Amino acid sequence: YQRRVHGCHRLGLKPLALVSGLGKGGCAPELMGESPIPATQDLLAKSGSRIADYARIELNEAFAAQYLACERGLDLNRDVTNVNGSGIGLGHPVGCTGARILVSLLHELMRSQKAGAKGMATMCGGGGVSLATELLLC
């Protein structure tokens, strides 16, 4: 962490956040909406974090039923998850859903939290693949 931040400062840049963990997962294509569950479980296993450690969570959802399945499977807290809406309300921009989710998470962390706060963003893709990303606010 310190080495990466120092590199930014050496270049005259102030980092906003660091990617502090990644998890990947997948499930059967017919259950693709549930793929954030194994990706998140992979992230938690690798990072040693717990769901409760995240100040904010952005869970991409294409359908309300998909969010509900992930909420139940991960025991998500609605007070910290998708606090400004997500895919249903904000949209799925073709080719940049992942960027939209990470930038939404980053700006919400910057708006509402202090340095050191952690956030998590999940993205599921067609066919049942998924990624969970942990951000650490600088």
XYZ file of C-alpha atoms in Angstrom:
138
model
C 0.000 0.000 0.000
C 2.607 2.567 1.054
C 4.795 1.842 -1.962
C 1.910 2.410 -4.388
C 0.859 5.641 -2.668
C 4.476 6.831 -2.597
C 4.718 6.216 -6.347
C 1.700 8.449 -6.929
C 3.134 11.203 -4.753
C 6.473 10.977 -6.559
C 4.590 11.803 -9.756
C 2.759 14.684 -8.089
C -0.537 12.789 -7.947
C -2.858 12.236 -5.013
C -4.485 8.801 -5.211
C -8.222 8.681 -4.577
C -8.357 4.983 -3.712
C -6.471 1.752 -4.134
C -7.721 -1.551 -5.434
C -6.978 -3.579 -2.324
C -8.548 -6.891 -3.284
C -10.067 -8.890 -6.128
C -12.219 -11.976 -6.211
C -13.598 -13.947 -9.108
C -16.335 -16.479 -9.361
C -18.847 -18.122 -11.566
C -21.966 -20.195 -11.654
C -24.119 -22.055 -14.149
C -25.264 -19.800 -17.009
C -28.920 -20.157 -16.046
C -28.030 -18.731 -12.611
C -25.736 -15.993 -13.925
C -27.367 -13.331 -11.761
C -26.104 -15.094 -8.657
C -22.472 -15.060 -9.812
C -21.532 -12.122 -7.530
C -22.000 -14.521 -4.595
C -19.015 -16.791 -5.367
C -16.918 -13.804 -6.515
C -17.575 -12.032 -3.223
C -16.860 -15.192 -1.247
C -13.543 -15.485 -3.120
C -12.686 -11.855 -2.310
C -13.547 -12.298 1.356
C -11.456 -15.469 1.591
C -8.440 -13.778 -0.024
C -8.668 -10.459 1.818
C -9.794 -11.641 5.245
C -12.564 -9.032 5.124
C -16.185 -9.521 6.146
C -19.262 -8.022 4.487
C -19.691 -5.808 7.577
C -16.248 -4.269 6.922
C -17.501 -2.452 3.827
C -18.791 1.077 4.298
C -20.438 0.961 0.866
C -21.238 -1.829 -1.597
C -22.159 -1.477 -5.255
C -23.788 -4.657 -6.506
C -24.557 -4.524 -10.187
C -28.005 -5.859 -10.858
C -29.907 -6.190 -14.071
C -33.111 -7.416 -12.434
C -34.649 -6.909 -9.002
C -34.826 -10.672 -8.448
C -31.097 -10.888 -9.078
C -30.358 -8.314 -6.375
C -32.607 -10.153 -3.927
C -30.848 -13.467 -4.583
C -27.452 -11.845 -3.944
C -28.725 -9.966 -0.890
C -29.887 -13.235 0.637
C -26.817 -15.198 -0.442
C -24.398 -12.621 0.999
C -26.489 -11.209 3.859
C -26.143 -7.679 2.451
C -27.178 -4.603 4.405
C -29.486 -2.368 2.350
C -28.303 0.683 4.285
C -24.870 0.446 2.641
C -25.648 -1.357 -0.636
C -26.515 0.537 -3.837
C -27.328 3.651 -1.802
C -27.767 5.770 -4.953
C -29.429 3.090 -7.085
C -27.715 0.714 -9.467
C -28.202 -0.969 -12.810
C -31.985 -0.828 -12.836
C -32.175 2.872 -12.006
C -28.848 4.155 -13.328
C -28.502 1.921 -16.352
C -26.065 -0.549 -17.848
C -23.935 1.462 -20.279
C -22.835 -0.900 -23.019
C -19.173 -1.749 -22.614
C -18.594 0.285 -19.472
C -20.833 -1.108 -16.742
C -17.762 -1.991 -14.675
C -16.377 1.534 -14.935
C -19.765 2.992 -13.947
C -19.984 0.748 -10.907
C -16.426 1.423 -9.677
C -16.691 5.185 -10.241
C -20.086 5.282 -8.480
C -18.547 3.420 -5.529
C -15.481 5.676 -5.457
C -17.503 8.892 -5.463
C -19.930 7.620 -2.822
C -16.996 6.636 -0.588
C -15.431 10.077 -1.120
C -18.743 11.803 -0.354
C -19.710 9.872 2.739
C -16.641 8.287 4.297
C -13.195 9.018 5.678
C -9.801 7.853 4.460
C -9.294 4.172 5.120
C -12.917 3.239 4.440
C -13.422 0.152 2.319
C -15.963 -0.417 -0.405
C -16.799 -3.352 -2.629
C -18.128 -3.453 -6.172
C -19.395 -6.578 -7.901
C -19.958 -7.143 -11.580
C -21.545 -10.116 -13.244
C -21.204 -10.974 -16.888
C -23.139 -13.050 -19.309
C -22.703 -16.760 -18.962
C -22.190 -16.733 -15.201
C -18.803 -15.067 -14.650
C -18.294 -12.421 -11.981
C -15.761 -10.149 -10.336
C -15.690 -8.522 -6.894
C -13.359 -5.580 -6.318
C -12.367 -4.020 -3.002
C -11.453 -0.323 -2.889
C -9.603 1.368 -0.042
C -10.242 5.107 0.143
C -7.036 7.153 0.426
